[in-house]
CSV table of C-alpha atoms in Angstrom, one decimal:
chain,number,residue,atom,x,y,z
A,1,MET,CA,60.8,-3.6,-54.5
A,2,LYS,CA,57.0,-3.6,-54.4
A,3,ASN,CA,54.4,-3.7,-51.7
A,4,GLN,CA,51.0,-5.1,-52.3
A,5,LEU,CA,48.6,-2.4,-53.3
A,6,HIS,CA,45.8,-1.6,-50.8
A,7,SER,CA,42.5,-0.8,-52.5
A,8,ARG,CA,40.2,1.1,-50.1
A,9,ARG,CA,37.8,1.9,-52.9
A,10,ILE,CA,37.9,1.8,-56.7
A,11,ALA,CA,35.5,4.1,-58.5
A,12,LEU,CA,34.9,3.0,-62.0
A,13,VAL,CA,33.6,5.6,-64.4
A,14,ALA,CA,32.9,4.7,-68.0
A,15,VAL,CA,33.8,7.5,-70.5
A,16,THR,CA,33.6,7.3,-74.3
A,17,ALA,CA,36.1,10.0,-75.2
A,18,SER,CA,39.4,9.0,-76.7
A,19,ALA,CA,42.6,11.0,-76.4
A,20,LEU,CA,44.5,12.6,-79.2
A,21,LEU,CA,48.1,11.8,-79.9
A,22,LEU,CA,50.3,14.9,-79.4
A,23,THR,CA,53.8,15.9,-79.9
A,24,ALA,CA,56.0,14.9,-77.0
A,25,CYS,CA,56.5,17.8,-74.6
A,26,ALA,CA,56.5,18.7,-71.0
A,27,THR,CA,55.0,21.8,-69.3
A,28,ASP,CA,56.8,24.1,-67.0
A,29,ALA,CA,57.8,22.8,-63.6
A,30,ALA,CA,55.7,24.1,-60.7
A,31,PRO,CA,57.5,25.9,-57.9
A,32,ALA,CA,58.8,23.6,-55.2
A,33,GLN,CA,56.3,23.0,-52.4
A,34,THR,CA,56.4,21.4,-49.0
A,35,ALA,CA,54.3,18.3,-49.1
A,36,GLY,CA,54.5,14.5,-49.4
A,37,ALA,CA,55.4,12.4,-46.4
A,38,ALA,CA,55.6,15.5,-44.2
A,39,ALA,CA,51.9,16.2,-44.4
A,40,SER,CA,50.1,16.4,-41.1
A,41,ALA,CA,46.9,14.7,-40.2
A,42,THR,CA,44.9,17.9,-41.0
A,43,ASP,CA,46.6,18.8,-44.2
A,44,PRO,CA,45.1,17.7,-47.6
A,45,ALA,CA,47.0,14.6,-48.8
A,46,PRO,CA,48.8,14.8,-52.1
A,47,ARG,CA,47.1,12.9,-54.9
A,48,VAL,CA,48.9,11.1,-57.8
A,49,SER,CA,47.2,10.7,-61.1
A,50,LEU,CA,48.5,8.3,-63.7
A,51,THR,CA,47.5,7.4,-67.3
A,52,TYR,CA,47.4,4.0,-68.7
A,53,ASP,CA,46.3,2.6,-72.1
A,54,GLY,CA,42.5,3.0,-71.7
A,55,GLY,CA,42.2,4.9,-68.4
A,56,LEU,CA,43.3,6.9,-65.5
A,57,LEU,CA,44.3,6.0,-61.9
A,58,VAL,CA,44.1,8.3,-58.9
A,59,LEU,CA,46.1,7.4,-55.8
A,60,ASP,CA,46.6,8.8,-52.3
A,61,GLY,CA,50.0,10.4,-52.6
A,62,THR,CA,51.0,9.5,-49.0
A,63,THR,CA,50.0,5.9,-48.8
A,64,LEU,CA,49.8,5.1,-52.6
A,65,GLU,CA,46.4,3.5,-52.0
A,66,LEU,CA,44.3,3.3,-55.1
A,67,GLU,CA,41.3,5.8,-54.9
A,68,ALA,CA,39.9,5.5,-58.4
A,69,ASN,CA,40.3,3.6,-61.7
A,70,ILE,CA,38.5,5.6,-64.4
A,71,ALA,CA,38.0,4.2,-67.9
A,72,LEU,CA,39.0,6.5,-70.7
A,73,PRO,CA,39.7,4.8,-74.0
A,74,GLY,CA,42.9,5.6,-76.0
A,75,PHE,CA,46.2,7.3,-75.3
A,76,ASN,CA,45.7,10.0,-72.6
A,77,ARG,CA,47.8,12.9,-71.5
A,78,ILE,CA,47.5,14.8,-68.1
A,79,ASN,CA,48.8,18.0,-66.5
A,80,ALA,CA,48.2,19.4,-63.0
A,81,ALA,CA,45.8,22.4,-63.3
A,82,GLY,CA,47.7,24.2,-60.5
A,83,ASP,CA,44.9,24.6,-57.9
A,84,GLY,CA,46.1,21.6,-55.8
A,85,ARG,CA,43.0,19.4,-56.7
A,86,HIS,CA,42.3,19.2,-60.4
A,87,VAL,CA,44.1,17.6,-63.3
A,88,LEU,CA,43.5,18.5,-67.0
A,89,VAL,CA,43.2,15.5,-69.3
A,90,SER,CA,43.8,16.1,-73.0
A,91,THR,CA,40.9,14.5,-75.0
A,92,THR,CA,39.5,14.9,-78.5
A,93,ASP,CA,37.3,17.7,-77.2
A,94,GLY,CA,39.8,19.7,-75.3
A,95,PHE,CA,41.1,19.8,-71.7
A,96,GLN,CA,38.8,17.7,-69.6
A,97,VAL,CA,38.7,18.3,-65.8
A,98,LEU,CA,39.7,15.4,-63.6
A,99,ASP,CA,38.7,16.1,-59.9
A,100,THR,CA,41.2,14.1,-57.9
A,101,GLY,CA,39.0,14.4,-54.8
A,102,THR,CA,39.9,15.6,-51.3
A,103,TRP,CA,40.8,13.8,-48.1
A,104,THR,CA,43.2,14.4,-45.2
A,105,ALA,CA,46.5,12.7,-44.9
A,106,ASP,CA,45.2,10.3,-42.2
A,107,GLY,CA,42.3,9.3,-44.5
A,108,GLY,CA,39.8,10.3,-41.9
A,109,SER,CA,38.0,13.2,-43.6
A,110,GLN,CA,37.3,12.6,-47.2
A,111,THR,CA,35.0,15.1,-48.7
A,112,ALA,CA,34.9,14.2,-52.4
A,113,GLU,CA,35.6,11.1,-54.5
A,114,PRO,CA,37.8,11.4,-57.6
A,115,GLU,CA,35.9,11.7,-60.8
A,116,LEU,CA,36.3,12.7,-64.4
A,117,THR,CA,33.9,15.6,-64.7
A,118,ASP,CA,32.0,16.6,-67.8
A,119,LEU,CA,33.7,20.1,-67.7
A,120,VAL,CA,35.9,20.6,-70.8
A,121,PHE,CA,37.9,23.7,-71.9
A,122,ASP,CA,37.4,23.8,-75.6
A,123,ALA,CA,40.7,23.1,-77.4
A,124,PRO,CA,41.0,21.3,-80.7
A,125,THR,CA,44.2,19.3,-80.4
A,126,PRO,CA,45.0,20.3,-76.8
A,127,GLY,CA,48.7,20.9,-76.2
A,128,HIS,CA,50.7,22.6,-73.4
A,129,VAL,CA,49.4,23.5,-70.0
A,130,VAL,CA,51.3,26.3,-68.2
A,131,ARG,CA,50.9,27.3,-64.5
A,132,HIS,CA,52.3,30.6,-63.6
A,133,GLY,CA,51.4,33.1,-60.9
A,134,ASP,CA,47.7,32.8,-60.3
A,135,LYS,CA,46.9,31.9,-63.8
A,136,THR,CA,46.6,28.6,-65.8
A,137,ILE,CA,47.3,29.0,-69.5
A,138,LEU,CA,46.1,26.4,-72.1
A,139,PHE,CA,47.3,26.2,-75.7
A,140,ALA,CA,45.2,24.6,-78.5
A,141,ASP,CA,47.5,23.3,-81.2
A,142,GLY,CA,44.5,22.9,-83.6
A,143,THR,CA,43.8,26.6,-83.6
A,144,GLY,CA,46.7,28.4,-81.9
A,145,ASP,CA,44.3,29.8,-79.4
A,146,THR,CA,45.5,30.6,-75.8
A,147,THR,CA,42.9,30.1,-73.0
A,148,ILE,CA,43.7,31.8,-69.7
A,149,PHE,CA,41.8,31.5,-66.4
A,150,ASP,CA,42.3,32.2,-62.7
A,151,THR,CA,43.7,29.0,-61.4
A,152,ASP,CA,41.8,29.0,-58.0
A,153,ALA,CA,38.5,29.6,-59.8
A,154,LEU,CA,38.5,26.0,-60.9
A,155,LEU,CA,38.0,25.0,-57.3
A,156,THR,CA,34.3,26.2,-57.6
A,157,ALA,CA,33.8,24.6,-61.0
A,158,ALA,CA,31.7,21.7,-59.7
A,159,ASP,CA,29.1,24.2,-58.5
A,160,ASP,CA,29.4,27.0,-61.2
A,161,GLY,CA,30.7,25.2,-64.3
A,162,LEU,CA,33.9,26.3,-66.0
A,163,PRO,CA,35.6,29.5,-64.6
A,164,LYS,CA,35.6,32.6,-66.7
A,165,THR,CA,38.2,32.5,-69.4
A,166,GLU,CA,40.1,34.8,-71.8
A,167,VAL,CA,40.7,33.4,-75.2
A,168,VAL,CA,43.6,35.0,-77.2
A,169,PRO,CA,43.6,33.9,-80.9
A,170,ALA,CA,46.8,33.3,-82.9
A,171,PRO,CA,47.5,34.2,-86.6
A,172,ALA,CA,47.8,30.5,-87.4
A,173,ALA,CA,47.5,27.1,-85.8
A,174,HIS,CA,50.7,25.4,-84.6
A,175,HIS,CA,52.1,23.3,-81.8
A,176,GLY,CA,52.9,26.2,-79.4
A,177,VAL,CA,52.9,27.5,-75.9
A,178,SER,CA,52.0,30.7,-74.0
A,179,ILE,CA,52.7,32.2,-70.6
A,180,GLU,CA,51.1,35.3,-68.9
A,181,LEU,CA,53.4,37.3,-66.6
A,182,GLU,CA,52.3,38.9,-63.4
A,183,ASP,CA,51.8,42.3,-65.1
A,184,GLY,CA,49.5,40.8,-67.7
A,185,THR,CA,52.0,40.6,-70.5
A,186,LEU,CA,51.4,37.5,-72.7
A,187,LEU,CA,54.3,35.7,-74.3
A,188,THR,CA,53.2,33.4,-77.1
A,189,THR,CA,54.9,31.4,-79.8
A,190,ILE,CA,55.0,32.2,-83.5
A,191,GLY,CA,54.3,29.5,-86.0
A,192,THR,CA,52.2,27.7,-88.6
A,193,SER,CA,51.5,24.1,-89.3
A,194,GLU,CA,54.8,24.1,-91.4
A,195,GLY,CA,57.1,25.3,-88.6
A,196,ARG,CA,57.8,27.6,-85.6
A,197,SER,CA,60.1,30.6,-85.5
A,198,GLY,CA,59.9,32.6,-82.3
A,199,VAL,CA,57.9,34.4,-79.7
A,200,ARG,CA,55.7,37.5,-79.7
A,201,VAL,CA,54.8,39.8,-76.8
A,202,LEU,CA,51.2,41.0,-76.3
A,203,ASP,CA,50.3,43.7,-73.7
A,204,GLU,CA,47.3,43.6,-71.5
A,205,SER,CA,45.0,44.8,-74.3
A,206,ARG,CA,46.5,42.0,-76.4
A,207,THR,CA,48.2,44.3,-78.8
A,208,GLU,CA,51.5,43.0,-80.1
A,209,ILE,CA,54.4,45.2,-78.8
A,210,ALA,CA,57.4,43.1,-79.6
A,211,ARG,CA,58.6,39.9,-81.3
A,212,ASN,CA,61.7,37.8,-81.8
A,213,GLU,CA,62.0,35.2,-84.6
A,214,GLU,CA,65.5,33.9,-83.8
A,215,CYS,CA,64.2,30.7,-82.2
A,216,PRO,CA,63.7,28.0,-84.8
A,217,SER,CA,61.4,25.2,-83.8
A,218,VAL,CA,60.5,27.0,-80.6
A,219,HIS,CA,59.2,24.6,-78.0
A,220,GLY,CA,58.5,24.7,-74.3
A,221,GLU,CA,58.9,27.5,-71.8
A,222,GLY,CA,59.7,28.1,-68.2
A,223,ALA,CA,59.7,31.2,-65.9
A,224,ALA,CA,62.7,31.3,-63.7
A,225,LYS,CA,63.4,33.7,-60.7
A,226,ASN,CA,62.1,37.2,-61.3
A,227,GLU,CA,59.9,36.0,-64.1
A,228,VAL,CA,62.7,35.6,-66.6
A,229,ALA,CA,61.1,33.5,-69.3
A,230,VAL,CA,63.1,30.9,-71.3
A,231,PHE,CA,62.0,29.3,-74.5
A,232,GLY,CA,63.7,26.3,-76.2
A,233,CYS,CA,65.0,26.5,-79.8
A,234,SER,CA,66.7,24.1,-82.1
A,235,ASP,CA,70.0,26.1,-81.8
A,236,GLY,CA,69.8,27.3,-78.2
A,237,VAL,CA,67.3,29.2,-76.1
A,238,LEU,CA,65.5,32.5,-76.2
A,239,VAL,CA,65.3,34.5,-73.0
A,240,TYR,CA,62.8,37.3,-72.2
A,241,ASP,CA,63.9,39.5,-69.3
A,242,ASP,CA,62.4,42.9,-68.3
A,243,GLY,CA,61.0,43.6,-71.8
A,244,GLU,CA,64.0,42.5,-73.8
A,245,PHE,CA,64.8,39.3,-75.7
A,246,THR,CA,68.3,37.7,-75.6
A,247,LYS,CA,69.2,34.8,-77.8
A,248,ILE,CA,71.7,32.3,-76.2
A,249,GLN,CA,73.3,30.3,-78.9
A,250,ALA,CA,73.9,26.6,-78.3
A,251,PRO,CA,77.6,25.4,-78.4
A,252,ASP,CA,76.7,23.0,-81.3
A,253,ALA,CA,75.3,24.0,-84.7
A,254,TYR,CA,72.3,21.9,-83.9
A,255,GLY,CA,71.6,22.1,-80.2
A,256,ARG,CA,67.9,21.6,-79.4
A,257,THR,CA,66.3,22.4,-76.1
A,258,GLY,CA,62.6,21.5,-76.0
A,259,ASN,CA,61.6,21.6,-72.4
A,260,GLN,CA,62.5,23.8,-69.4
A,261,TYR,CA,62.5,22.8,-65.7
A,262,VAL,CA,62.4,25.8,-63.5
A,263,THR,CA,61.5,27.2,-60.1
A,264,GLU,CA,60.5,30.7,-59.0
A,265,THR,CA,63.5,30.8,-56.6
A,266,SER,CA,66.3,29.8,-58.9
A,267,SER,CA,67.8,31.9,-61.7
A,268,ILE,CA,69.1,28.7,-63.4
A,269,ALA,CA,66.8,27.1,-65.9
A,270,VAL,CA,67.4,23.4,-66.5
A,271,GLY,CA,66.6,22.1,-70.0
A,272,ASP,CA,66.9,18.9,-72.1
A,273,TYR,CA,69.5,19.0,-74.8
A,274,ASN,CA,70.0,17.2,-78.1
A,275,SER,CA,73.0,17.9,-80.4
A,276,ASP,CA,72.3,15.2,-83.0
A,277,PRO,CA,69.5,16.1,-85.5
A,278,ASP,CA,69.6,12.5,-86.8
A,279,ARG,CA,69.2,10.9,-83.4
A,280,GLU,CA,66.9,7.9,-83.3
A,281,GLY,CA,64.6,7.6,-80.3
A,282,VAL,CA,63.9,10.1,-77.5
A,283,LEU,CA,66.6,9.1,-75.0
A,284,LEU,CA,69.0,11.9,-74.2
A,285,GLU,CA,72.3,12.1,-72.2
A,286,GLN,CA,72.9,15.9,-71.8
A,287,LEU,CA,71.1,18.8,-70.2
A,288,THR,CA,71.4,22.6,-70.5
A,289,LEU,CA,71.9,24.9,-67.5
A,290,VAL,CA,70.8,28.4,-68.6
A,291,ASP,CA,71.9,31.2,-66.3
A,292,THR,CA,69.1,33.8,-66.8
A,293,VAL,CA,71.1,36.5,-65.2
A,294,ALA,CA,74.5,36.1,-66.9
A,295,LYS,CA,72.7,34.9,-70.1
A,296,THR,CA,74.9,31.9,-70.5
A,297,MET,CA,74.4,28.2,-71.3
A,298,THR,CA,76.3,25.3,-69.9
A,299,ILE,CA,76.0,21.7,-71.1
A,300,VAL,CA,76.3,18.8,-68.6
A,301,THR,CA,76.3,15.1,-69.2
A,302,LEU,CA,74.4,12.5,-67.0
A,303,PRO,CA,76.9,10.3,-65.2
A,304,GLY,CA,77.7,6.7,-66.1
A,305,GLY,CA,76.4,6.8,-69.6
A,306,ALA,CA,72.8,7.0,-68.4
A,307,GLY,CA,70.0,8.6,-70.5
A,308,TYR,CA,66.7,10.2,-69.8
A,309,THR,CA,63.6,11.5,-71.5
A,310,TRP,CA,61.5,14.7,-71.0
A,311,ARG,CA,59.4,12.8,-68.4
A,312,ASP,CA,62.5,12.2,-66.2
A,313,VAL,CA,63.6,15.7,-65.1
A,314,ALA,CA,62.2,17.6,-62.1
A,315,ARG,CA,63.3,20.3,-59.6
A,316,GLY,CA,63.5,19.5,-55.9
A,317,PRO,CA,62.6,21.5,-52.8
A,318,SER,CA,66.1,23.2,-52.7
A,319,ASP,CA,66.0,24.0,-56.4
A,320,GLU,CA,68.2,21.0,-57.2
A,321,ALA,CA,67.6,19.2,-60.4
A,322,ILE,CA,66.6,15.5,-60.1
A,323,ILE,CA,67.0,13.2,-63.1
A,324,LEU,CA,65.7,9.7,-63.4
A,325,GLY,CA,68.3,7.9,-65.4
A,326,SER,CA,68.0,4.8,-67.7
A,327,ASP,CA,70.2,3.1,-65.1
A,328,GLY,CA,67.2,3.2,-62.8
A,329,ALA,CA,68.8,5.8,-60.4
A,330,LEU,CA,67.8,9.3,-59.3
A,331,HIS,CA,70.7,11.6,-60.0
A,332,VAL,CA,70.9,14.9,-58.1
A,333,LEU,CA,72.4,17.9,-59.9
A,334,ASP,CA,73.4,21.2,-58.4
A,335,PRO,CA,72.3,23.7,-61.1
A,336,GLU,CA,74.6,26.4,-59.6
A,337,THR,CA,77.8,24.5,-60.0
A,338,GLY,CA,76.8,22.0,-62.7
A,339,GLU,CA,78.0,19.2,-60.5
A,340,PHE,CA,76.2,15.9,-59.9
A,341,GLY,CA,76.0,14.7,-56.3
A,342,ALA,CA,74.2,11.7,-54.9
A,343,SER,CA,72.7,8.9,-57.1
A,344,TYR,CA,69.9,6.7,-55.6
A,345,PRO,CA,69.0,3.4,-57.2
A,346,VAL,CA,65.2,3.1,-57.3
A,347,ILE,CA,64.1,0.9,-60.2
A,348,GLY,CA,65.6,-1.5,-62.7
A,349,ALA,CA,67.6,-0.3,-65.7
A,350,TRP,CA,65.4,0.5,-68.7
A,351,GLU,CA,65.7,1.4,-72.4
A,352,GLY,CA,64.3,4.4,-74.2
A,353,PRO,CA,60.9,3.9,-75.9
A,354,ALA,CA,60.6,3.2,-79.6
A,355,GLU,CA,57.9,5.9,-79.8
A,356,TRP,CA,57.5,8.8,-77.5
A,357,GLN,CA,54.0,7.8,-76.6
A,358,ASP,CA,55.1,4.4,-75.4
A,359,ALA,CA,55.1,3.9,-71.6
A,360,HIS,CA,58.5,4.4,-70.0
A,361,PRO,CA,59.6,5.5,-66.5
A,362,ALA,CA,58.5,8.9,-65.4
A,363,LEU,CA,59.3,11.3,-62.5
A,364,MET,CA,57.4,13.9,-60.6
A,365,VAL,CA,58.6,15.7,-57.5
A,366,LEU,CA,56.4,17.3,-54.9
A,367,GLY,CA,58.1,18.8,-51.9
A,368,GLY,CA,60.5,16.3,-50.5
A,369,ILE,CA,59.0,13.3,-52.3
A,370,ALA,CA,59.9,12.0,-55.8
A,371,TYR,CA,57.3,9.8,-57.4
A,372,VAL,CA,58.8,7.3,-59.8
A,373,THR,CA,56.9,5.0,-62.2
A,374,GLU,CA,58.2,1.6,-63.4
A,375,PRO,CA,56.1,0.4,-66.3
A,376,ALA,CA,58.1,-2.9,-66.5
A,377,THR,CA,56.7,-4.0,-63.1
A,378,ASP,CA,53.5,-1.8,-63.1
A,379,SER,CA,54.8,-0.1,-60.0
A,380,LEU,CA,54.9,3.4,-58.4
A,381,PHE,CA,57.5,4.4,-55.8
A,382,ALA,CA,57.6,7.4,-53.4
A,383,VAL,CA,61.2,8.3,-52.7
A,384,ASP,CA,62.7,10.8,-50.1
A,385,VAL,CA,64.8,13.1,-52.3
A,386,LYS,CA,67.2,13.9,-49.5
A,387,THR,CA,68.0,10.3,-48.5
A,388,GLY,CA,67.0,8.2,-51.5
A,389,GLU,CA,64.9,6.0,-49.2
A,390,VAL,CA,61.9,4.4,-50.8
A,391,VAL,CA,59.2,5.6,-48.4
A,392,THR,CA,56.4,3.5,-49.9
A,393,SER,CA,55.6,1.7,-53.1
A,394,ALA,CA,52.6,0.1,-54.8
A,395,GLU,CA,51.7,-2.4,-57.5
A,396,LEU,CA,49.3,-0.9,-60.0
A,397,PRO,CA,46.4,-2.6,-61.8
A,398,ALA,CA,47.7,-1.3,-65.2
A,399,THR,CA,50.9,-0.1,-66.8
A,400,PRO,CA,51.5,3.6,-65.9
A,401,ASN,CA,52.5,6.1,-68.6
A,402,GLU,CA,52.1,9.8,-67.7
A,403,ILE,CA,51.9,11.2,-64.2
A,404,ALA,CA,50.6,14.3,-62.4
A,405,VAL,CA,50.8,15.1,-58.7
A,406,VAL,CA,48.7,17.7,-56.8
A,407,THR,CA,48.1,18.7,-53.2
A,408,GLY,CA,45.7,21.1,-51.6
C-alpha cells in the first residue's frame, strides 16, 4: 500500500562526518501530544526524520512529502531534541544538530529549510538522549559525561550557537544514561567499560547522596507519572520514587529489561523483556508492565506469536501501548489491565534483523498518528491509532532505518 512520493523540494547537503556504531537502545518516550493529522492550517506541521545508509531524510509529517535528503556517510542514529524542531544526530564528534525546518500544516508559510547544522554537542561515542521536564540530557559513552541544557534554548541556537550546558563527569566511561528530575536531582548510571551495576543520585550541587547497585547491566530509563524513574536491569527493574530505591525482581532468573516506554500521565511503565540469556537476534515476544505505585511487574506476551524489537514500542495519546509486531500489525495494549485489544494490519510480515544495526520496521507515535517504516518496500505509513486507517503513505528514495518525529 504505497502512494507515489511527492517531492516539493529536495535539499542536498554534503557532509563528511560518519556515524559511530552504538549499542542498541531506545530513549525514553516523550509524553503523548496532540498533533498529526489533526493539525490546523496555522499550527506547525509535524516533521519526520529518517536515517538511511549514508544520509538523512526529512519529511512533512502530515503529507509525507519529502523536504530534504541530506548526505551523511555511515550508519546514523537520531533522537528528537525535545523542542519540537530539532533532531540530534549521533556522529563521531558528538550530537550534531539537525534543524528540521518550520512550515505550517497547509504548506503555506515555510520559514526555514531543513539542514544539518554545524552545531555539535561534544560527546565521544554519543549514546542516550533523554527528554524530561524542560531539560534535554545527553550521555557520552566514551567518557561517561552527562550534558544538560534547557531544551527550548536550542530554538535560538542558529543565532547564538549552542545553548549553555552543564557537564557532569562520571567516575568511569560506560554505556549509560542520566535523567534530571524537576527538583534538580540527577540520576545517573554506575559502570565501567567492563560492566554496569546500578544508579547513583546527585543533588543540585552534584554531590552524591545515594546509590543502589542492585541493577546488573543497567540500561535505559523512563520517568512515569509523578516522576517515578524506572531503570532496566538484567534481572528486573530498579525504581526511584520520592528519594528511595526499590528493586523489582523479574519472575525469571534472567529477566532483562533494557528500554522503558513511559508517559507523564501513566503510572505504568512498559518495557521490553528477554528471559533467555542465550537468545540469538534481537526479536522479542514479551513485555513488562511495571506498576510504579504498587511496585510490581507483570509479563505479557504479544498475540499470535509475533515479535518486536526496541524500535517497535510506543505510547499513544491515551497512555495505551502500541507495538508493531513482526506480523506487520499494530497491536494495542492496555497497560492498566495487561490486555491486548485491536490489531491493525499495516505492513507485510517481517523477520528480525541479523544485527541490531540492520534496517527493520520502526514505529513512532505522535498524538493520534503512528508513523511506521517498512524497509522491505522503502515506505513510510501514517496510521490513525484509533481506527487503524492508513491516513497517508509514501515511497522513499532510500531504505529507512531509524526514525524521529517532532512538531512545534
